[in-house]
Coordinates of C-alpha atoms in Angstrom, one line a residue:
X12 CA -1.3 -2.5 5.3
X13 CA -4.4 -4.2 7.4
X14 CA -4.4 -2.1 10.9
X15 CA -4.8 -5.5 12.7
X16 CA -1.4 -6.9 12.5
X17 CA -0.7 -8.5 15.4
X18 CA 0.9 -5.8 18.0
X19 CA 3.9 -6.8 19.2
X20 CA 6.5 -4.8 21.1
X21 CA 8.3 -2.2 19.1
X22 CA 12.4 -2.1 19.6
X23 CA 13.0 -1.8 23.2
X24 CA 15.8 0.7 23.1
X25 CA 16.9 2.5 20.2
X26 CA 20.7 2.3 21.4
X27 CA 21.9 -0.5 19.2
X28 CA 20.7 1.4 16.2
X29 CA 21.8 4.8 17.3
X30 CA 25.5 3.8 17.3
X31 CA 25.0 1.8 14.3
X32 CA 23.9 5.3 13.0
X33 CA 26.6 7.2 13.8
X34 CA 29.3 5.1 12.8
X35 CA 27.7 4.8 9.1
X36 CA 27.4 8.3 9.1
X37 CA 31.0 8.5 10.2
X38 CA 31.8 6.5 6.7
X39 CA 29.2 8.3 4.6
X40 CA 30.2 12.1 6.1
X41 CA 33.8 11.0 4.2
X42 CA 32.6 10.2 0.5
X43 CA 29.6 12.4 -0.1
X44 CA 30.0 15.7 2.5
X45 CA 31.2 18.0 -0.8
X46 CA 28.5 16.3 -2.6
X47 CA 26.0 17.0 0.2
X48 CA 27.5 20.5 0.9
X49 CA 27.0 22.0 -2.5
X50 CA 23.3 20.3 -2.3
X51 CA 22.3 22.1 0.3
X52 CA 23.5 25.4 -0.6
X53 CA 21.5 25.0 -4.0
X54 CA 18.5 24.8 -2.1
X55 CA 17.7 28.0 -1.3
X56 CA 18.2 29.2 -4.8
X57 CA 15.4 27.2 -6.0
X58 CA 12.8 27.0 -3.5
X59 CA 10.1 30.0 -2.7
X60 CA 11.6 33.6 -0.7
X61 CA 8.1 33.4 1.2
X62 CA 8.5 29.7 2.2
X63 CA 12.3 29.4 3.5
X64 CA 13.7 25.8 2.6
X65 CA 16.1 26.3 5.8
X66 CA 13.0 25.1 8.2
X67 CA 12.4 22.0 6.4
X68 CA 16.1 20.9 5.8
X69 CA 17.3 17.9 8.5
X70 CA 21.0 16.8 8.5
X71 CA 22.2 14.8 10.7
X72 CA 23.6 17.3 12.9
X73 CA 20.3 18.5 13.8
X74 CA 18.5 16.6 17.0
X75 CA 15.2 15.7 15.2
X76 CA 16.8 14.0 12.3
X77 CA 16.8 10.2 13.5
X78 CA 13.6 10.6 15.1
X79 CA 11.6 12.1 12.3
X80 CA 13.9 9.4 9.9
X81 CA 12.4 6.3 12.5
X82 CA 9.0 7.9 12.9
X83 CA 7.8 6.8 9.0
X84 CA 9.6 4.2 8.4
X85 CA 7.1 1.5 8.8
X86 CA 8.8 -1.8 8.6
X87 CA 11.2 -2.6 11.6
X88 CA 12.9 -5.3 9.4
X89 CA 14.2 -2.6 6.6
X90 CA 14.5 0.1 9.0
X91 CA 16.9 -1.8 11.7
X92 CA 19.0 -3.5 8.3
X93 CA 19.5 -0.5 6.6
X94 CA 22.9 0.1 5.7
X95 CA 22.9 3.7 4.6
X96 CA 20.9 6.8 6.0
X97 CA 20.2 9.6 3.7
X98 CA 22.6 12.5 3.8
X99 CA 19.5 14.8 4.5
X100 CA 15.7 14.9 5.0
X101 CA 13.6 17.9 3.2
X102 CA 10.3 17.9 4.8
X103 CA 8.4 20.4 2.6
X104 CA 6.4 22.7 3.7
X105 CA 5.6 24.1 0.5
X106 CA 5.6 22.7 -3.2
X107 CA 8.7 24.9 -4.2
X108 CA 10.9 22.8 -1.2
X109 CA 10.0 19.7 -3.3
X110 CA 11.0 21.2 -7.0
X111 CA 14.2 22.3 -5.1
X112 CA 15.1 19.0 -3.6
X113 CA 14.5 17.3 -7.5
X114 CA 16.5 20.3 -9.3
X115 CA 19.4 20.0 -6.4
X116 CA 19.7 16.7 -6.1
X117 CA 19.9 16.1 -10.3
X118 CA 23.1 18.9 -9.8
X119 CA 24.7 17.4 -7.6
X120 CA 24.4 13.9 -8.2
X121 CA 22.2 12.5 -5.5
X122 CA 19.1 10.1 -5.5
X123 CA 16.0 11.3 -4.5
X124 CA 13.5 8.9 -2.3
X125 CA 10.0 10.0 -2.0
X126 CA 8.1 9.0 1.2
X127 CA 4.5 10.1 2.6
X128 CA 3.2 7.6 4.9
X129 CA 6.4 5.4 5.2
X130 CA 4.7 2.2 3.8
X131 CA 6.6 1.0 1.6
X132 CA 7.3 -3.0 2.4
X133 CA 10.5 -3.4 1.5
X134 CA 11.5 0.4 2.8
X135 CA 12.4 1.6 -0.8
X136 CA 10.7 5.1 0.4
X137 CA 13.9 5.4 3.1
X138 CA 16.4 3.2 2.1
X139 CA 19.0 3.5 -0.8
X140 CA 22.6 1.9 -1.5
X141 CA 24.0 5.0 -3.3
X142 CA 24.1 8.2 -2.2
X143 CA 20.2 9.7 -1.1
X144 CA 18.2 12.5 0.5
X145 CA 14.8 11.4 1.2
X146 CA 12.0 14.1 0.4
X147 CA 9.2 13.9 3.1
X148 CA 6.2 14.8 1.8
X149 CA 4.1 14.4 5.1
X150 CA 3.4 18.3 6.0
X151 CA 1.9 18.9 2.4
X152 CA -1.2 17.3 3.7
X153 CA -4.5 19.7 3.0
X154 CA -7.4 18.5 1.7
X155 CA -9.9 20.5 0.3
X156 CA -13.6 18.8 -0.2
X157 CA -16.0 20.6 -2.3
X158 CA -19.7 19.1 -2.2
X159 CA -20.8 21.1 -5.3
X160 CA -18.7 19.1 -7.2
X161 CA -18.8 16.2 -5.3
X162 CA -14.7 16.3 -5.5
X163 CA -11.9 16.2 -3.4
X164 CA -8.7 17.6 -4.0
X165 CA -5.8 16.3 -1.5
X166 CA -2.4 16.5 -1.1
X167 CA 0.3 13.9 -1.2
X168 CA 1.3 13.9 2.5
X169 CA -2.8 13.7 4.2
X170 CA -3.4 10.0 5.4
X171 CA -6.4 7.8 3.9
X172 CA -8.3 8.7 7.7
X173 CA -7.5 12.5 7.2
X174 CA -9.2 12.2 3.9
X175 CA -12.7 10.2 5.2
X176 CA -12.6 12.2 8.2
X177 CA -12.4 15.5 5.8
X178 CA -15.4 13.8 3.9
X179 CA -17.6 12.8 6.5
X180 CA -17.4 16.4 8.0
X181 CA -18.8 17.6 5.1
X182 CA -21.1 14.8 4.4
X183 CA -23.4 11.7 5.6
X184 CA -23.4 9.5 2.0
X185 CA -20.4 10.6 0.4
X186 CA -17.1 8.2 1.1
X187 CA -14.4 7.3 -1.5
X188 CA -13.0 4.0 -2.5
X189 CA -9.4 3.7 -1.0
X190 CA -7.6 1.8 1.6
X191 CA -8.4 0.1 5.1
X192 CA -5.0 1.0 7.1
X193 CA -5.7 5.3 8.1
X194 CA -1.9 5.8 8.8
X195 CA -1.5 5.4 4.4
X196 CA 0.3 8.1 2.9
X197 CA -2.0 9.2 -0.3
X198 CA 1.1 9.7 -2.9
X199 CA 2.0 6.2 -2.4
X200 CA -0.9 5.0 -1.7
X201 CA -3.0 6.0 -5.0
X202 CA 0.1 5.4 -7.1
X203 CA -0.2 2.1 -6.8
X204 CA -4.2 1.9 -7.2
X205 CA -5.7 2.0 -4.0
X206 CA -8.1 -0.6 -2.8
X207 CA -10.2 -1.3 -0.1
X208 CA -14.1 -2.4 0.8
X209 CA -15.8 -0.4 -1.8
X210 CA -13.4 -1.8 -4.6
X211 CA -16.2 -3.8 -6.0
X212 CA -18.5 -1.0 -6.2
X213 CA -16.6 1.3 -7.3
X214 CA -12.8 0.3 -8.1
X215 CA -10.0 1.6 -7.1
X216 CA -8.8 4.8 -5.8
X217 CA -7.4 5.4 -9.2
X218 CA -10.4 4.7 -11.0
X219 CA -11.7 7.6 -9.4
X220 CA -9.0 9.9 -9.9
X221 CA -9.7 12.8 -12.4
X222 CA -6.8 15.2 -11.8
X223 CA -3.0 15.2 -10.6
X224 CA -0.5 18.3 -10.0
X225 CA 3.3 15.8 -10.4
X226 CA 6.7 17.1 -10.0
X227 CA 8.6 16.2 -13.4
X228 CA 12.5 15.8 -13.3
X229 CA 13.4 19.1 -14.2
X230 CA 11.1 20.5 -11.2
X231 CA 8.1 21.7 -13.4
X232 CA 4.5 21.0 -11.7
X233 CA 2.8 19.8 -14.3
X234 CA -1.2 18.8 -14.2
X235 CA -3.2 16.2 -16.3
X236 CA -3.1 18.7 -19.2
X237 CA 0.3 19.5 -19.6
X238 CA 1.6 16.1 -18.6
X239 CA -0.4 14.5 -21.2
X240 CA -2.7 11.4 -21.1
X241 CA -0.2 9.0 -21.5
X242 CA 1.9 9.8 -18.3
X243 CA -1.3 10.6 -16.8
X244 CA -2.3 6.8 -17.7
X245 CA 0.7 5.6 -16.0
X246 CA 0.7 7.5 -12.7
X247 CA -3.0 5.6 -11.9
X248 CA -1.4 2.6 -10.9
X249 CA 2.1 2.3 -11.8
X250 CA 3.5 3.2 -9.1
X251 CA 4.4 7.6 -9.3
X252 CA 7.8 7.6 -8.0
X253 CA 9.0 6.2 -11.5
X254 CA 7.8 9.2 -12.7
X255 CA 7.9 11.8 -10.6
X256 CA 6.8 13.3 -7.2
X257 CA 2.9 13.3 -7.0
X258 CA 2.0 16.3 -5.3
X259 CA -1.8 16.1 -5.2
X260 CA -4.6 14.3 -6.5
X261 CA -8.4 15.3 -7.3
X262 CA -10.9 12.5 -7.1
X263 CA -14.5 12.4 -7.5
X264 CA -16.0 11.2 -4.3
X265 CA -18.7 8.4 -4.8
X266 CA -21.8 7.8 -2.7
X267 CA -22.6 5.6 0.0
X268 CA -26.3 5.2 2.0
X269 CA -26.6 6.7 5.3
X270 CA -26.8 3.4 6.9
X271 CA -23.8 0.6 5.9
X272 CA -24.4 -2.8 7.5
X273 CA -20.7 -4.6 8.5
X274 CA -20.1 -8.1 10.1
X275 CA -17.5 -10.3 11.2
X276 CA -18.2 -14.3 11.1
X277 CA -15.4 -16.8 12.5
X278 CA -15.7 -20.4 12.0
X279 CA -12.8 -23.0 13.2
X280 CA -11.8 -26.2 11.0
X281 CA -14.3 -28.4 13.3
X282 CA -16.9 -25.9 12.5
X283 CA -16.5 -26.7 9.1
X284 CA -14.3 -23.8 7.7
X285 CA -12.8 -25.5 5.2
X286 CA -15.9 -26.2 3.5
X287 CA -17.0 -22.3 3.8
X288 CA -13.5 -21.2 2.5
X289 CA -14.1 -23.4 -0.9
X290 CA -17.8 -22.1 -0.9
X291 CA -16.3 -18.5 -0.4
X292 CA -14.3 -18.7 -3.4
X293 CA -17.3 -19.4 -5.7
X294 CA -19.5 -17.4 -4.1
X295 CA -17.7 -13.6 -3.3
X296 CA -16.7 -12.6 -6.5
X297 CA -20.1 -13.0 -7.8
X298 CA -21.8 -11.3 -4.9
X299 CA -23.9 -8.3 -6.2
X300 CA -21.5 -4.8 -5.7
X301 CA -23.1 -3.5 -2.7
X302 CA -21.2 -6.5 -0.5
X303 CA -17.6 -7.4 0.3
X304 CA -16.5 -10.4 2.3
X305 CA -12.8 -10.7 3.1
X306 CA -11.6 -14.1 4.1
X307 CA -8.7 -13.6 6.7
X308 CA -7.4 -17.3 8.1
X309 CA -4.9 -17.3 11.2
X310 CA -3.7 -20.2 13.2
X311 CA -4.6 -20.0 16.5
X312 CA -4.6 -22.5 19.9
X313 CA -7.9 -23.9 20.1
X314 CA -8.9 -25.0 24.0
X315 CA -6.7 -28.5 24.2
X316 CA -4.3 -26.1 23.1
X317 CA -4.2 -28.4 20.2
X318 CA -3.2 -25.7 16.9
X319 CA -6.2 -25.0 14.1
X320 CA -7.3 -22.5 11.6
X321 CA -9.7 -19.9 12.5
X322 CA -11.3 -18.3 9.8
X323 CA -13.1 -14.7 9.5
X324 CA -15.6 -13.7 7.0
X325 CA -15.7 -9.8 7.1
X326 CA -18.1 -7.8 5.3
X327 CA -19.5 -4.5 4.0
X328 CA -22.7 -4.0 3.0
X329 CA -24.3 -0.6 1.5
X330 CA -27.2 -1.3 2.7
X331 CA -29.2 -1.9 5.8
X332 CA -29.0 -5.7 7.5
X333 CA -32.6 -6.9 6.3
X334 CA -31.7 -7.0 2.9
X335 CA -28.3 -8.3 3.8
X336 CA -29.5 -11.3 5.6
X337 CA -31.6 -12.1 2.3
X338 CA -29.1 -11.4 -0.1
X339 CA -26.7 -13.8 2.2
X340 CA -29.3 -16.4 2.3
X341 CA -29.8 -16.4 -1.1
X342 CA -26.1 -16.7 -2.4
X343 CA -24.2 -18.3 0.7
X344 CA -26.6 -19.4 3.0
X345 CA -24.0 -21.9 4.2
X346 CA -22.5 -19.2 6.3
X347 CA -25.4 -18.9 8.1
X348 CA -25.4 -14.9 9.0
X349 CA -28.3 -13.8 11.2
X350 CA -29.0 -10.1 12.2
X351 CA -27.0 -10.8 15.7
X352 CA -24.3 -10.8 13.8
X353 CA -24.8 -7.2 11.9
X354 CA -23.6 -3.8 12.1
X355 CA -25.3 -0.6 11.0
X356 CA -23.4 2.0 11.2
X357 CA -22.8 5.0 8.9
X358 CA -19.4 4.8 6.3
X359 CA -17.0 6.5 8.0
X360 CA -17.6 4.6 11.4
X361 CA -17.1 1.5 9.1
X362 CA -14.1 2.8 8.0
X363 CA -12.8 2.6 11.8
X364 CA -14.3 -0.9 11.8
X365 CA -12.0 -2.5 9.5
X366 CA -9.0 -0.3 10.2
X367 CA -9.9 -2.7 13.8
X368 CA -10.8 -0.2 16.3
X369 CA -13.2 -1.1 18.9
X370 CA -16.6 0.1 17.9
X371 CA -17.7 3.4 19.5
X372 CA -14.3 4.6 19.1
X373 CA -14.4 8.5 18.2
X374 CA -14.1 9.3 14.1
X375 CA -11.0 11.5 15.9
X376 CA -8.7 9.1 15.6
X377 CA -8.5 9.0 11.9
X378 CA -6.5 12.4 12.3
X379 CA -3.9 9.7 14.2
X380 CA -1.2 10.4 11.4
X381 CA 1.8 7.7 12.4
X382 CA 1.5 4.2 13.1
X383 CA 2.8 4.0 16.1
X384 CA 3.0 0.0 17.1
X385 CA 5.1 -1.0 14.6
X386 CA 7.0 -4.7 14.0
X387 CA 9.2 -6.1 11.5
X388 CA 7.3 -8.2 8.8
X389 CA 7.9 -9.7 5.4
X390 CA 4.6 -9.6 3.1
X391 CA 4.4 -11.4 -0.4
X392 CA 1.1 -11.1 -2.4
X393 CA -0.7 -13.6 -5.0
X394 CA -3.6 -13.5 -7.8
X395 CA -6.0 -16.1 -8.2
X396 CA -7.9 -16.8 -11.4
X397 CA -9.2 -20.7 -10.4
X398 CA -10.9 -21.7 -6.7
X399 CA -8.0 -23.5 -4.6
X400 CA -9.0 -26.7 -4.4
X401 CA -9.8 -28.3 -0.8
X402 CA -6.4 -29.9 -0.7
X403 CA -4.9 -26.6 -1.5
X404 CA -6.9 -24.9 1.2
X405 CA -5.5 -27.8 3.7
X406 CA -1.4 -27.2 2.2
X407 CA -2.3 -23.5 3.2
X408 CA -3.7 -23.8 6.5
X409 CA -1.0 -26.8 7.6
X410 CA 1.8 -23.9 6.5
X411 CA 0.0 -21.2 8.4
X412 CA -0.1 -23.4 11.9
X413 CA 3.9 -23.9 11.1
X414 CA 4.8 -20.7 11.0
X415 CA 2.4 -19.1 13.4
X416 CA 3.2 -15.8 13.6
X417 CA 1.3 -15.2 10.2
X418 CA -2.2 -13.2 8.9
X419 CA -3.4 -13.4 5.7
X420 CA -6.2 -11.9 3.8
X421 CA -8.0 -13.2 0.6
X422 CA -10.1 -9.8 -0.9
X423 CA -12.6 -10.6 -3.7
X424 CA -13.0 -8.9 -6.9
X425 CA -15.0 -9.2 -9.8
X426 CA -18.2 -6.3 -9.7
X427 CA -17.0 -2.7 -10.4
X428 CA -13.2 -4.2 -10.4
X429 CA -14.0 -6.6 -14.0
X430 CA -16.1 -4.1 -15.7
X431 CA -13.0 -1.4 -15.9
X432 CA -10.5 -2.6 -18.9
X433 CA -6.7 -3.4 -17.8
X434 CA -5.8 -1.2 -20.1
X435 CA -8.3 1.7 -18.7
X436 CA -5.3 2.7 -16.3
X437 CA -2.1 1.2 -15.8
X438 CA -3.3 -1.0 -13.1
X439 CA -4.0 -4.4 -15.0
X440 CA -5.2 -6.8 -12.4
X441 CA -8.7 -6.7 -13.6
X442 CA -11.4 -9.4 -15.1
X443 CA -10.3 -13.3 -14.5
X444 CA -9.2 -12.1 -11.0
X445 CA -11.4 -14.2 -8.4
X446 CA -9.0 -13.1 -5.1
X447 CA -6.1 -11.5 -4.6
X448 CA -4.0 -12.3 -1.7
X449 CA -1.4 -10.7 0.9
X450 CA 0.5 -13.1 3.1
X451 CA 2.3 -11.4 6.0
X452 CA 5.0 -12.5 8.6
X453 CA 5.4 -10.3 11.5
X454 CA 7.8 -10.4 14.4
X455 CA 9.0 -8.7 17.3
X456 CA 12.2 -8.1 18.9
X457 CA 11.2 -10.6 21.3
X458 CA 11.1 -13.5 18.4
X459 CA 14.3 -12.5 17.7
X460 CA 14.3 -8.9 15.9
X461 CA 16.9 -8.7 12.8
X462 CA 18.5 -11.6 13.7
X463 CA 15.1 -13.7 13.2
X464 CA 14.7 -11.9 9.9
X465 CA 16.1 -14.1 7.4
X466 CA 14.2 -17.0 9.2
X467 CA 11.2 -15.9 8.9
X468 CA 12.0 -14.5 5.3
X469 CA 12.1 -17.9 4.3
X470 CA 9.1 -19.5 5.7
X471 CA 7.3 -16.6 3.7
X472 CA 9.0 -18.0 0.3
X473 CA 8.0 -21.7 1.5
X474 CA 4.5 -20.9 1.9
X475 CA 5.3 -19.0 -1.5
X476 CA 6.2 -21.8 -3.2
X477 CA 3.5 -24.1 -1.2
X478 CA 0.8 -21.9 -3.3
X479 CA 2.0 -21.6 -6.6
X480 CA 0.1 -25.0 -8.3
X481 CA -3.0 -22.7 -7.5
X482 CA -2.4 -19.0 -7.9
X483 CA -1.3 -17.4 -11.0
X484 CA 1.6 -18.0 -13.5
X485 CA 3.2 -17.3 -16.4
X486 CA 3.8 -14.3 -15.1
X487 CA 2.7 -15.3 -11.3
X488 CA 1.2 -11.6 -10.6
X489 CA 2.3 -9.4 -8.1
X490 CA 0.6 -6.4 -6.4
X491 CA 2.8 -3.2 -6.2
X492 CA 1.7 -1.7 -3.0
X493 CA 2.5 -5.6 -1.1
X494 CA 6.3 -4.5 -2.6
X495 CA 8.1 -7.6 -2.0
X496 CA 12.0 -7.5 -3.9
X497 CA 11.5 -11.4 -4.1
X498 CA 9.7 -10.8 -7.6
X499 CA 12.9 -9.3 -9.3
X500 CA 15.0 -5.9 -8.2
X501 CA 17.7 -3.8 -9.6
X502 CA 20.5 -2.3 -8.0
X503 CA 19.4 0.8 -6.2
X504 CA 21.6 3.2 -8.7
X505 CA 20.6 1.8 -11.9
X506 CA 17.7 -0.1 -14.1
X507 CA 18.9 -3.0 -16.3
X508 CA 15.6 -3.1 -18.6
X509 CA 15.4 -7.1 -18.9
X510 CA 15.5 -7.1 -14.5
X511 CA 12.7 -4.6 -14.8
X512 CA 11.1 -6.6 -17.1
X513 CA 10.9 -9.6 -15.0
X514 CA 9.4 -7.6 -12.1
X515 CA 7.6 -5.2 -14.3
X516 CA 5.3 -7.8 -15.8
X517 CA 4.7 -9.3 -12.4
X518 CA 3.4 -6.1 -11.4
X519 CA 1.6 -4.4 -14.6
X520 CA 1.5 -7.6 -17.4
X521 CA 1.7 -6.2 -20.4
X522 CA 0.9 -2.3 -19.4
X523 CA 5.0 -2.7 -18.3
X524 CA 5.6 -1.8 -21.8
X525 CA 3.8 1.2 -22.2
X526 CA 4.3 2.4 -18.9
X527 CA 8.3 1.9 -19.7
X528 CA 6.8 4.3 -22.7
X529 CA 5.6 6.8 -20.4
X530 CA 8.7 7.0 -18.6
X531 CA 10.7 7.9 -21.3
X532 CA 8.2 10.7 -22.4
X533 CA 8.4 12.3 -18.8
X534 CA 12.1 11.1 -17.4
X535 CA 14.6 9.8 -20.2
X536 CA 17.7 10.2 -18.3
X537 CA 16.0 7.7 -15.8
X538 CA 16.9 10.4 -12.8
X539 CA 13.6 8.7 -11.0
X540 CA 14.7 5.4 -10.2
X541 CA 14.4 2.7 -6.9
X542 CA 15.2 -0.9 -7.0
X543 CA 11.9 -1.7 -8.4
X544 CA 11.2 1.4 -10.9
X545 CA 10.3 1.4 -14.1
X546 CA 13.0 1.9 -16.7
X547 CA 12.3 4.4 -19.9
X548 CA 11.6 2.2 -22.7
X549 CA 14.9 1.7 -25.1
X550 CA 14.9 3.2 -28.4
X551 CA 15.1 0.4 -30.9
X552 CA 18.4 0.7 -33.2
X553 CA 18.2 1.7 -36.8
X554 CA 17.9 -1.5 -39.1

């Protein structure tokens, strides 16, 4: 998620929820304590002598256990709706605590939810209707650079600014392709592909992924080599928890000049945005690699306090702002970008600059692991293969100044991103892809909190359905990591194939098939499952 969501005031008290909290676990204590019980004694059986499981075991009877359950769960909307808490919380410390948790929890019959940053948009990392523990993998987060190989090999748990702050430490033109927010939980994160401002240079995070140590379903580690290339294949992109528990990743890190240049542009509709929107569209994905724009249009109150669109071109440039000036001249001179406008800075100051820190803040903060202003927000995501028309442009920004409390970004592909195949990796949103689009509603207790949820729920399905003569169709495509249950969901205890189906080819076109393969290679019984998981692929009966 962008780091400049609009901050708005995080719940005021947690009392409302706490005895919420305690009277579900009054309920739950009643059906699943034997269940829960003779989990937790299997623990310890299965996990490393060294490493005692016992420290990283929370139950609700221990103090910390709503705290550390609140303090990753991103999205105030799930988190203040949820209906059921999970019976316990492993926090590994050590890999063996995380093979416990899978080979305990397949015993005795309870779902597993995998979280390491708490991202998820719809909460699927920390909610569940059936019985659940939730496996925290937010202490397993080392990271290990080595600049002989030019690799890095991280764990599940380390946040997107632990990794560039690891990187920079060790070296001035080295970065690595991966997301803007610096509170992102790498499992997650990755799984889903990975993008950011170096996604037309150099792809995705997963494009650059050479290695993975996952946790299978009977609680063997397996690497690339023993998990095979197909299951391999569907980890970059399709989303791990289908699959398994992604421990670690090794990527190759990629290089980046000393000197980046960055910029932010804002025009308003009587400064002709409209116009430079269209002209955007035609002109982005085509820009040579080294440059990204993001478009970002908000309604805001101009002077007359009259409501307009204000839009922002941001860029990244790896290159100094000379040649950006030319290059921008060149190919969208309408813009009109002069060196006041420029940046330089080196790549991991950039980094803070469109995670929205001031500039001069200290590189320190990446090492900030948990978000801590959080809201409650409803995101929805689109592809774009034609330019929106002008009139289109006008239906979006007329929706935008009616609901208000809105941000969306348009992020440009084509470069690196339509020269990899969608079948290279499981992620298939590739070539014929001019934009791709998040759309996000956030509120605050103050507009209402849960109560104003299914409101503002809606007016993100109207502007939804306001897009959908321009974006794509048949399926209309869907980015994993902007979850949004709108596209199609299961039950949270089982997978009907043809539900997945609908969602799956929102999500991966036609890789959903072979991904659905690749599940029933690593997990036939299905024992890795959420509302939005992929299904192992049914055998096809004997004719």
């Amino acid at each position: 998620m962008h780091h400049s969501i609009p901050i708005m005031n995080p719940f005021s008290s947690t009392l409302p929820f706490l005895s919420l909290f305690i009277l579900l676990l009054s309920i739950s204590s009643a059906t699943s304590s034997g269940q829960v019980d003779n989990f937790l004694q299997c623990l310890p059986t299965q996990s490393h002598r060294s490493f005692p499981i016992a420290d990283a075991i929370l139950t609700p009877a221990n103090s910390s256990f709503q705290s550390i359950y609140q303090l990753r769960a991103n999205n105030l909307r799930v988190l203040s709706s949820a209906t059921s808490r999970p019976l316990a919380i492993i926090t590994a410390l050590h890999p063996s605590h995380a093979q416990a948790t899978v080979i305990c929890a397949k015993r005795h019959g309870l779902q597993v939810r995998i979280r390491s940053g708490g991202h998820d948009y719809e909460g699927l990392s920390y909610t569940s209707s059936v019985p659940f523990v939730i496996l925290d993998m937010f202490n397993l987060n080392s990271i290990k650079v080595d600049m002989k190989t030019e690799t890095a090999w991280v764990q599940a748990g380390a946040t997107t600014g632990e990794l560039y702050y690891r990187i920079a430490e060790k070296s001035k033109v080295h970065g690595f392709p991966s997301g803007v927010c610096t509170t992102l939980g790498i499992g997650g994160h990755f799984s889903g592909g990975g993008y950011g401002f170096l996604m037309r240079k150099y792809g995705l995070s997963i494009d650059n992924v050479i290695d993975a140590e996952l946790i299978d379903a009977n609680g063997r580690i397996l690497n690339r080599k023993s998990m095979g290339e197909e299951v391999f294949w569907a980890i970059r992109g399709g989303g791990t928890t289908s699959f398994g528990i992604i421990l670690s990743w090794t990527v190759k890190l990629v290089r980046v000049p000393p000197k980046i240049t960055v910029f932010t542009v804002q025009r308003t509709l009587s400064q002709g945005a409209t116009e430079l929107a269209y002209r955007w569209q035609q002109v982005a994905p085509k820009l040579p690699k080294d440059l990204f724009i993001r478009l970002q249009p908000e309604p805001i109150n101009n002077n007359n306090n009259n409501k307009t669109i204000r839009v922002s071109f941001i860029g990244h440039f790896l290159g100094q702002t000379d040649r950006l000036v030319q290059l921008m001249n060149a190919n969208f001179p309408e813009l009109g970008l002069t060196q006041n406008d420029c940046l330089e800075m080196s790549w991991v100051e950039s980094a803070l600059y469109w995670a929205g820190f001031p500039n001069g803040t200290s590189i320190d903060v990446l090492l900030d692991r948990v978000q801590t202003s959080r809201v409650f927000y409803k995101t929805k995501s689109d592809y774009y293969k034609a330019v929106i028309p002008r009139e289109g442009l006008e239906t979006l920004w007329q929706v935008l100044m009616d609901i208000e409390n809105i941000f969306v970004q348009l992020n440009p592909y084509g470069g690196r991103m339509e020269e990899i195949s969608d079948t290279a990796t499981a992620f298939a949103h590739r070539a014929g892809n001019l934009f791709k689009v998040q759309y996000t509603i956030t509120w605050s207790e103050s507009d209402g909190g849960l109560s104003a949820a299914a409101r503002f729920i809606e007016l993100s399905r109207r502007l939804y359905r306001a897009m959908a003569p321009y974006a794509s169709s048949n399926p209309r495509e869907a980015f994993i990591n902007y979850r949004d249950l709108d596209v199609g969901s299961n039950e949270s205890g089982e997978t009907d194939f043809e539900v997945a189906k609908e969602y799956g080819t929102k999500y991966f076109r036609n890789n959903f098939f072979r991904l659905a393969g690749a599940k029933a290679m690593i997990d036939p019984e299905n024992f890795f499952k959420n509302e939005q998981s992929i299904p192992p692929l049914p055998t096809s009966p004997a004719h």
